Coordinates of C-alpha atoms in Angstrom, one line a residue:
Chain A
X1 CA -31.5 -2.5 22.9
X2 CA -28.9 0.3 23.0
X3 CA -27.9 1.8 19.8
X4 CA -25.5 0.8 17.5
X5 CA -22.1 1.8 16.4
X6 CA -22.6 2.1 12.9
X7 CA -18.9 2.3 11.8
X8 CA -17.8 0.5 8.9
X9 CA -14.8 -2.3 9.1
X10 CA -12.0 -1.0 7.2
X11 CA -11.3 -3.3 4.0
X12 CA -9.0 -6.3 5.5
X13 CA -5.6 -6.9 3.6
X14 CA -4.6 -9.2 1.3
X15 CA -0.6 -9.7 0.3
X16 CA 0.4 -7.5 -2.7
X17 CA 1.7 -11.2 -4.3
X18 CA 4.4 -11.8 -6.6
X19 CA 3.1 -9.7 -9.5
X20 CA 2.5 -6.4 -7.7
X21 CA 5.0 -4.8 -10.1
X22 CA 2.2 -5.5 -13.1
X23 CA 0.1 -2.8 -11.5
X24 CA 2.3 -0.5 -9.3
X25 CA 5.7 -0.3 -11.3
X26 CA 4.7 -1.8 -15.0
X27 CA 7.7 0.5 -16.7
X28 CA 10.2 -0.9 -14.5
X29 CA 8.7 -4.4 -14.9
X30 CA 8.9 -4.3 -18.6
X31 CA 5.2 -4.0 -19.5
X32 CA 5.7 -0.3 -21.3
X33 CA 2.9 1.1 -23.5
X34 CA -0.1 1.5 -20.7
X35 CA 1.2 4.7 -18.6
X36 CA 3.7 7.0 -20.0
X37 CA 5.8 6.4 -16.9
X38 CA 5.5 4.7 -13.3
X39 CA 4.1 6.9 -10.5
X40 CA 6.6 7.8 -7.7
X41 CA 9.7 7.7 -9.7
X42 CA 11.3 10.1 -7.3
X43 CA 10.3 12.3 -3.9
X44 CA 11.9 15.4 -5.6
X45 CA 12.4 17.5 -8.6
X46 CA 15.3 19.1 -9.6
X47 CA 15.9 22.4 -6.9
X48 CA 14.6 20.9 -4.3
X49 CA 16.1 22.5 -0.6
X50 CA 18.4 20.2 1.5
X51 CA 20.8 17.7 1.6
X52 CA 20.5 15.6 -1.2
X53 CA 20.9 11.7 0.1
X54 CA 21.1 8.5 -1.9
X55 CA 19.9 5.2 0.6
X56 CA 20.4 2.2 -0.7
X57 CA 19.8 -1.2 0.7
X58 CA 17.8 -4.8 0.4
X59 CA 15.0 -6.4 2.4
X60 CA 16.0 -9.8 4.0
X61 CA 13.7 -12.1 5.3
X62 CA 13.6 -14.6 8.1
X63 CA 16.1 -17.3 6.3
X64 CA 18.6 -14.8 5.3
X65 CA 17.4 -14.2 1.8
X66 CA 17.3 -11.2 0.1
X67 CA 13.7 -10.5 -1.4
X68 CA 13.9 -9.5 -5.1
X69 CA 9.9 -9.2 -5.3
X70 CA 9.7 -6.7 -2.6
X71 CA 8.4 -3.1 -3.2
X72 CA 7.9 -0.2 -0.7
X73 CA 6.6 3.5 -0.8
X74 CA 8.0 6.3 1.2
X75 CA 6.4 9.6 2.4
X76 CA 8.7 12.1 3.9
X77 CA 8.6 15.9 4.6
X78 CA 10.6 18.4 3.0
X79 CA 13.9 19.9 4.7
X80 CA 11.7 22.3 6.8
X81 CA 9.9 19.4 8.2
X82 CA 6.5 20.2 6.2
X83 CA 4.4 17.9 4.5
X84 CA 3.5 18.3 0.9
X85 CA -0.1 18.5 0.4
X86 CA -2.5 18.5 3.3
X87 CA 0.0 19.4 6.1
X88 CA -2.2 21.8 8.3
X89 CA 0.8 24.0 9.2
X90 CA 1.1 25.0 5.4
X91 CA 3.0 24.4 2.2
X92 CA 5.9 22.7 1.6
X93 CA 8.9 23.2 -0.7
X94 CA 7.1 23.0 -4.2
X95 CA 10.0 20.4 -5.3
X96 CA 9.2 17.9 -3.0
X97 CA 6.5 15.8 -3.4
X98 CA 7.3 13.8 -0.4
X99 CA 6.1 10.3 -2.1
X100 CA 8.2 7.6 -4.0
X101 CA 7.7 4.2 -4.8
X102 CA 10.9 1.6 -4.8
X103 CA 11.1 -1.6 -6.1
X104 CA 14.1 -4.1 -5.2
X105 CA 16.1 -4.6 -8.4
X106 CA 14.4 -8.2 -10.2
X107 CA 18.1 -9.5 -10.2
X108 CA 20.0 -8.4 -7.2
X109 CA 17.2 -7.0 -4.8
X110 CA 19.1 -4.0 -3.9
X111 CA 17.0 -0.9 -3.9
X112 CA 18.0 3.0 -4.5
X113 CA 16.2 6.2 -3.3
X114 CA 17.3 9.5 -4.0
X115 CA 16.2 12.5 -2.1
X116 CA 16.6 15.2 0.5
X117 CA 17.1 14.6 4.1
X118 CA 13.5 16.0 5.9
X119 CA 13.5 18.1 8.7
X120 CA 12.2 17.4 11.6
X121 CA 8.4 17.3 12.3
X122 CA 6.3 17.9 15.5
X123 CA 4.8 14.7 17.2
X124 CA 0.9 15.7 18.4
X125 CA 1.9 16.9 21.6
X126 CA 4.5 19.7 19.8
X127 CA 7.7 17.7 20.7
X128 CA 9.9 17.1 17.5
X129 CA 10.5 13.9 16.1
X130 CA 14.1 12.6 14.8
X131 CA 14.0 13.3 10.8
X132 CA 12.7 10.1 9.3
X133 CA 11.2 8.8 6.3
X134 CA 8.0 6.9 6.4
X135 CA 8.1 3.4 5.1
X136 CA 4.8 1.0 4.1
X137 CA 6.5 -2.1 2.6
X138 CA 4.5 -4.8 0.7
X139 CA 5.4 -8.2 -1.0
X140 CA 4.5 -11.8 -1.6
X141 CA 4.1 -13.1 2.1
X142 CA 3.2 -10.4 3.5
X143 CA -0.4 -10.1 4.3
X144 CA -0.8 -6.2 5.8
X145 CA 1.8 -3.7 4.5
X146 CA 4.6 -3.0 7.4
X147 CA 5.0 0.4 8.7
X148 CA 8.3 1.4 9.7
X149 CA 10.5 4.2 9.5
X150 CA 14.1 5.3 8.1
X151 CA 16.0 7.5 10.3
X152 CA 19.7 8.2 10.3
X153 CA 22.4 7.2 12.9
X154 CA 24.0 11.0 12.3
X155 CA 21.1 12.6 13.9
X156 CA 22.3 11.6 17.4
X157 CA 20.6 14.6 19.1
X158 CA 17.3 14.4 17.3
X159 CA 17.2 10.9 17.5
X160 CA 17.8 11.1 21.7
X161 CA 14.6 13.4 21.5
X162 CA 12.5 11.7 19.5
X163 CA 9.1 10.6 21.0
X164 CA 8.8 7.7 18.6
X165 CA 11.9 6.2 19.1
X166 CA 11.3 6.5 23.1
X167 CA 8.4 4.2 22.7
X168 CA 10.8 1.5 21.5
X169 CA 11.3 -0.7 24.7
X170 CA 14.2 -2.6 23.7
X171 CA 16.7 0.1 23.0
X172 CA 18.8 -1.9 21.5
X173 CA 16.4 -2.4 18.8
X174 CA 16.5 1.2 17.6
X175 CA 19.7 0.9 15.9
X176 CA 17.3 -1.3 13.2
X177 CA 15.9 1.7 12.0
X178 CA 19.0 3.7 11.7
X179 CA 20.4 4.7 7.9
X180 CA 24.0 4.0 8.4
X181 CA 26.5 6.6 6.6
X182 CA 28.7 4.9 4.0
X183 CA 29.8 8.1 2.0
X184 CA 29.4 11.8 1.3
X185 CA 25.4 11.8 1.0
X186 CA 25.3 8.1 1.3
X187 CA 23.5 5.7 3.6
X188 CA 22.7 2.1 3.7
X189 CA 19.5 0.3 5.3
X190 CA 18.6 -3.1 5.3
X191 CA 14.9 -3.8 6.1
X192 CA 15.2 -7.6 8.1
X193 CA 11.8 -8.9 8.1
X194 CA 12.6 -11.5 10.8
X195 CA 14.8 -13.1 13.3
X196 CA 18.0 -11.7 14.5
X197 CA 18.1 -7.3 14.1
X198 CA 14.7 -7.7 13.0
X199 CA 13.7 -4.1 11.8
X200 CA 11.2 -2.6 14.4
X201 CA 7.6 -2.2 12.9
X202 CA 4.9 -0.2 13.8
X203 CA 1.1 -0.2 14.5
X204 CA 0.2 3.3 13.8
Chain B
X1 CA -3.7 21.2 -5.0
X2 CA -6.3 22.0 -2.3
X3 CA -6.8 21.4 0.8
X4 CA -9.9 19.5 1.5
X5 CA -11.9 19.9 4.4
X6 CA -10.3 19.7 8.0
X7 CA -12.0 16.4 9.0
X8 CA -9.4 14.9 6.4
X9 CA -6.2 15.8 8.3
X10 CA -7.3 14.3 11.8
X11 CA -6.0 10.9 13.5
X12 CA -6.5 8.1 12.2
X13 CA -8.7 5.2 14.0
X14 CA -6.7 2.6 15.3
X15 CA -6.5 -0.5 12.9
X16 CA -8.4 -3.9 14.3
X17 CA -5.3 -6.2 13.5
X18 CA -7.8 -9.1 14.8
X19 CA -10.1 -8.1 11.5
X20 CA -6.7 -8.2 9.2
X21 CA -4.8 -11.0 8.2
X22 CA -2.1 -12.0 11.2
X23 CA 1.5 -11.4 9.7
X24 CA 2.4 -15.3 10.2
X25 CA 0.0 -17.7 8.6
X26 CA 1.5 -20.9 8.1
X27 CA -1.2 -22.1 5.6
X28 CA 0.3 -19.6 3.4
X29 CA 4.0 -20.4 3.3
X30 CA 5.6 -17.8 2.1
X31 CA 4.4 -15.8 5.1
X32 CA 6.5 -18.2 7.6
X33 CA 9.7 -16.2 6.8
X34 CA 8.4 -13.0 6.1
X35 CA 6.3 -12.3 9.1
X36 CA 8.0 -10.4 11.9
X37 CA 8.3 -12.1 15.0
X38 CA 8.6 -9.4 17.3
X39 CA 5.8 -7.3 18.6
X40 CA 4.6 -4.4 16.4
X41 CA 5.4 -1.0 18.5
X42 CA 1.8 0.3 19.0
X43 CA 1.7 4.5 18.7
X44 CA -1.4 6.8 17.8
X45 CA -0.9 8.4 14.5
X46 CA 1.4 11.6 13.7
X47 CA 1.5 14.0 10.9
X48 CA 3.6 11.5 9.1
X49 CA 0.6 9.1 8.8
X50 CA -2.1 11.7 8.5
X51 CA -0.8 13.6 5.6
X52 CA -0.1 11.9 2.4
X53 CA 0.5 12.1 -1.4
X54 CA -2.5 13.5 -3.7
X55 CA -2.8 12.7 -7.2
X56 CA -4.3 15.0 -9.9
X57 CA -6.1 13.9 -13.0
X58 CA -3.4 15.4 -15.2
X59 CA -1.5 11.9 -14.7
X60 CA -4.3 9.8 -15.9
X61 CA -4.8 8.8 -19.6
X62 CA -8.0 8.3 -21.2
X63 CA -7.9 4.6 -21.4
X64 CA -6.3 4.1 -18.0
X65 CA -9.4 2.6 -16.2
X66 CA -10.2 0.7 -19.5
X67 CA -8.3 -2.9 -19.3
X68 CA -10.1 -4.2 -22.4
X69 CA -8.5 -1.5 -24.6
X70 CA -5.4 0.1 -22.8
X71 CA -2.8 -2.2 -24.1
X72 CA -2.9 -2.1 -27.6
X73 CA -5.9 -0.4 -28.4
X74 CA -7.5 -3.6 -29.4
X75 CA -10.0 -5.5 -27.1
X76 CA -8.7 -8.1 -24.6
X77 CA -10.8 -11.8 -24.6
X78 CA -12.7 -12.6 -22.0
X79 CA -15.7 -12.0 -19.9
X80 CA -16.3 -8.4 -20.1
X81 CA -17.0 -6.8 -16.6
X82 CA -17.4 -3.5 -15.1
X83 CA -16.0 -3.3 -11.7
X84 CA -17.2 -0.2 -9.6
X85 CA -17.8 0.9 -6.2
X86 CA -16.9 3.4 -4.0
X87 CA -13.8 4.1 -1.5
X88 CA -15.4 4.7 1.8
X89 CA -13.7 5.8 5.2
X90 CA -15.1 3.6 8.6
X91 CA -17.3 6.9 9.1
X92 CA -19.1 5.8 5.7
X93 CA -18.1 9.3 3.9
X94 CA -16.7 8.9 0.4
X95 CA -13.0 9.5 0.2
X96 CA -12.9 11.7 -3.1
X97 CA -9.7 12.2 -5.7
X98 CA -7.9 9.3 -4.1
X99 CA -5.9 7.2 -6.5
X100 CA -7.1 3.1 -7.1
X101 CA -4.9 1.1 -8.9
X102 CA -5.5 -2.4 -10.1
X103 CA -3.8 -5.6 -11.8
X104 CA -5.1 -9.1 -12.5
X105 CA -4.0 -12.3 -14.8
X106 CA -6.1 -12.6 -18.0
X107 CA -8.8 -14.6 -19.0
X108 CA -6.8 -17.6 -18.8
X109 CA -5.3 -16.9 -15.3
X110 CA -1.9 -15.7 -16.9
X111 CA -0.1 -12.5 -15.6
X112 CA 2.0 -10.5 -17.8
X113 CA 5.0 -10.7 -16.0
X114 CA 8.3 -12.7 -16.5
X115 CA 8.2 -14.3 -13.5
X116 CA 4.9 -16.1 -14.3
X117 CA 5.2 -19.5 -16.2
X118 CA 2.3 -20.7 -16.4
X119 CA 1.1 -22.6 -19.4
X120 CA -2.1 -20.7 -20.0
X121 CA -1.2 -18.0 -22.9
X122 CA -0.8 -14.3 -22.6
X123 CA -3.5 -12.5 -24.4
X124 CA -1.5 -9.8 -26.7
X125 CA -4.3 -7.7 -26.0
X126 CA -4.6 -7.6 -22.5
X127 CA -1.7 -5.8 -20.3
X128 CA -3.5 -6.2 -17.2
X129 CA -3.2 -3.0 -15.2
X130 CA -5.6 0.1 -14.8
X131 CA -6.0 2.9 -12.5
X132 CA -8.5 5.8 -11.6
X133 CA -9.3 8.5 -9.2
X134 CA -12.4 8.5 -7.5
X135 CA -14.8 11.2 -7.9
X136 CA -16.4 13.9 -5.5
X137 CA -18.6 11.1 -4.0
X138 CA -15.4 8.4 -3.7
X139 CA -16.9 6.4 -6.5
X140 CA -14.5 4.8 -8.8
X141 CA -15.1 2.6 -12.0
X142 CA -13.2 0.1 -14.2
X143 CA -13.8 -1.9 -17.5
X144 CA -12.0 -5.0 -17.8
X145 CA -12.2 -9.0 -18.4
X146 CA -13.0 -11.2 -15.7
X147 CA -9.8 -12.8 -14.3
X148 CA -9.3 -16.6 -14.5
X149 CA -8.3 -18.9 -11.5
X150 CA -4.4 -20.0 -11.7
X151 CA -2.2 -22.4 -9.9
X152 CA 0.8 -21.7 -7.5
X153 CA 3.2 -23.7 -5.5
X154 CA 2.0 -23.9 -2.3
X155 CA 0.5 -26.7 -1.1
X156 CA 0.5 -29.2 -4.2
X157 CA -2.7 -28.4 -5.6
X158 CA -3.4 -24.8 -4.9
X159 CA -5.4 -22.5 -7.3
X160 CA -6.3 -19.0 -6.6
X161 CA -9.7 -18.1 -6.9
X162 CA -10.5 -15.6 -9.6
X163 CA -9.1 -12.1 -8.3
X164 CA -8.2 -8.4 -8.9
X165 CA -5.5 -6.9 -6.6
X166 CA -6.6 -3.4 -5.9
X167 CA -4.1 -0.5 -4.3
X168 CA -5.6 2.5 -2.8
X169 CA -4.7 5.3 -1.2
X170 CA -6.4 7.7 1.5
X171 CA -5.8 11.2 2.5
X172 CA -3.1 10.1 4.7
X173 CA 0.1 7.6 4.2
X174 CA -1.0 5.6 7.1
X175 CA -4.5 4.7 5.4
X176 CA -2.4 2.9 2.5
X177 CA -3.8 -0.6 1.9
X178 CA -3.5 -3.1 -0.7
X179 CA -6.3 -6.3 -1.0
X180 CA -7.9 -8.2 -3.5
X181 CA -11.1 -8.8 -4.8
X182 CA -13.2 -12.1 -5.3
X183 CA -16.1 -12.8 -7.2
X184 CA -19.3 -14.0 -5.8
X185 CA -20.0 -17.6 -5.8
X186 CA -16.2 -18.6 -6.8
X187 CA -15.8 -22.0 -5.3
X188 CA -12.1 -21.7 -4.9
X189 CA -12.8 -18.8 -2.1
X190 CA -13.2 -21.0 0.7
X191 CA -10.2 -23.2 -0.3
X192 CA -7.5 -20.5 -0.6
X193 CA -5.0 -20.2 1.7
X194 CA -4.3 -16.5 0.9
X195 CA -7.7 -15.6 1.5
X196 CA -7.8 -18.0 4.8
X197 CA -5.0 -15.7 6.3
X198 CA -7.8 -13.7 7.4
X199 CA -9.5 -14.9 10.5
X200 CA -13.3 -14.0 10.6
X201 CA -15.7 -14.9 8.2
X202 CA -17.3 -11.8 8.0
X203 CA -14.3 -10.2 7.2
X204 CA -13.6 -12.7 3.9
X205 CA -17.2 -11.5 2.9
X206 CA -15.9 -8.0 3.0
X207 CA -13.5 -9.0 0.1
X208 CA -16.1 -11.0 -2.1
X209 CA -17.8 -8.5 -4.9
X210 CA -21.5 -9.5 -5.7
X211 CA -22.5 -9.5 -9.4
X212 CA -24.2 -6.1 -10.0
X213 CA -27.0 -7.0 -12.6
X214 CA -28.0 -3.1 -12.1
X215 CA -24.9 -1.8 -13.9
X216 CA -24.6 -4.6 -16.4
X217 CA -24.7 -3.3 -19.7
X218 CA -27.1 -5.5 -21.8
X219 CA -25.6 -7.1 -24.9
X220 CA -22.0 -5.9 -23.6
X221 CA -20.7 -6.5 -20.1
X222 CA -21.5 -7.8 -16.6
X223 CA -21.1 -5.8 -13.4
X224 CA -19.9 -6.6 -9.7
X225 CA -19.8 -4.0 -7.4
X226 CA -16.8 -3.5 -4.6
X227 CA -17.0 -0.8 -2.1
X228 CA -13.2 -0.5 -0.2
X229 CA -13.4 1.1 3.3
X230 CA -10.4 2.9 4.5
X231 CA -9.5 3.9 8.1
X232 CA -11.5 6.4 9.6
X233 CA -10.0 9.6 10.9
X234 CA -11.2 11.5 14.4
X235 CA -12.5 14.8 14.4
X236 CA -11.9 16.2 17.5
X237 CA -9.1 19.1 17.7
X238 CA -9.2 19.3 21.1
X239 CA -6.9 15.9 21.7
X240 CA -3.0 15.6 21.7
X241 CA -2.9 19.1 23.1
X242 CA 0.3 19.8 24.9
X243 CA -1.0 20.6 28.5
X244 CA -3.1 17.4 28.2
X245 CA 0.0 15.4 28.2

C-alpha cells in the first residue's frame, strides 16, 4: 500500500444565512452594546494617498430582485498597488487598511463603499493586473462565498493588459466587472448573481 | 504588525468545489435565484488572494468571546457550553492570530435580528455574537449557550438543527470562509436542506462538533470541539517565475 497524502480537507462552507449581521455588523443592525463599533467600517483612514472614490450599487438576484440581506467584504491595495499587512514587497500606505465590510441597506438594498482607487498589482508572472478591488460576497441562498473583482471602466489601457480579465473567454462579460463612472470620483456597480449580464465570479 | 513566516504568503491550494456545496441546490430554495448560472472563471491565486487583513488584540474587549455575559453583563439562559477548537490549514498547521467570529440564536431558537419574527421569546441577556483571535497554535475558545432549533420557511415544515454560524479569516483573503457548526447527535442534521447542500457525507460530518467531556467543567458547563480547516498554502518559491511562463 502506498503512502497516503495526509492533507486535511477544507471545512465545507455553509450559507451565511439571513442573520449574518448579528455576527458581523451588529451595530449597523441595531444590536449595540457588545462591540464598541463594527469591524471594517472603512478601508482607509484620513490622509490615505490616492484618488478618493465612492462606489455605490446593488446586489440583484436571478429574478431581478434587489437583495437587502447581502453582505460583502472588499480587499484592495493602496494607491501604489501594495497590500497592507503581509505583502512580501513591502509596507503599504499606513492609512490604508485595505479591508472593508459592506452591508446592503436593510430597506433599499443599496450599498456604498468609500475608498481610494487601488494601484496596479502584479500577477504571479510579473505582468500588471488592472486596478481592482477584490470582493467576497455572502448572503442567504449563497452556499459558498462568491469571489469577484470590481474594476474600473475608465482604466482602459490597464484593463486591456490585465492577465485576469484576459482569462474571461466571453469578452462581452468583462463589462460586468467594470464600475461605471457616474460623476467626479463616483462609480456605480451592481452585482448580478444570475441571468442576463450575470457578474463574472471566479474560482481563485 | 509583523510579517509571519514566508509560508504564510505562498499560493493557495485549489479549492475542492465537489467537497463544498455547489451554488445551485434546489432543496434550499433561496439558492435557486442566487446561484450563478455561468461557469466560474478559474485562476491560480494572486497577491490579491494571498494577502489579507490582519487583526490585533487591541480591538477585542474582555468579554468578546463570552456570549453568556457579553450583552448585559447578566448571564443568558440556556445550556452553558464551551465551544473550542483550532484553526488549521490543509497541511495541518495551526493558523495563529486570525479572527474567528460567531453568531447564533438563543436557547429557544430566536435570533436578535429585526427580521426574525419567530414566536419564541428573546432572552434579554443574550445578544448572540462573539469574536476572538486564535492563539499561537491556532486555538480558540468561546463560552456560550447551546442554541435551539428553529423553523424556517423553505419547505412547509423545515427546522434548522441547532447550529452556530462561524466566520473565519486566514492570512489571505482567498481563504475567507463562513460555515456552520452542528452538534453531535442532533437528529435534525440529516433532515436539513442547508446541511444537505453538501453532497458528501464525510464533508457533512466535518461540520458536526463532538461532545468533549475532557473540556467540560464540572458543575459549570459542557464542551464541544470544532476544528476549522482553511485552504493550505504552497511553499515553493520557484513556480510562477517569469521565465517559466
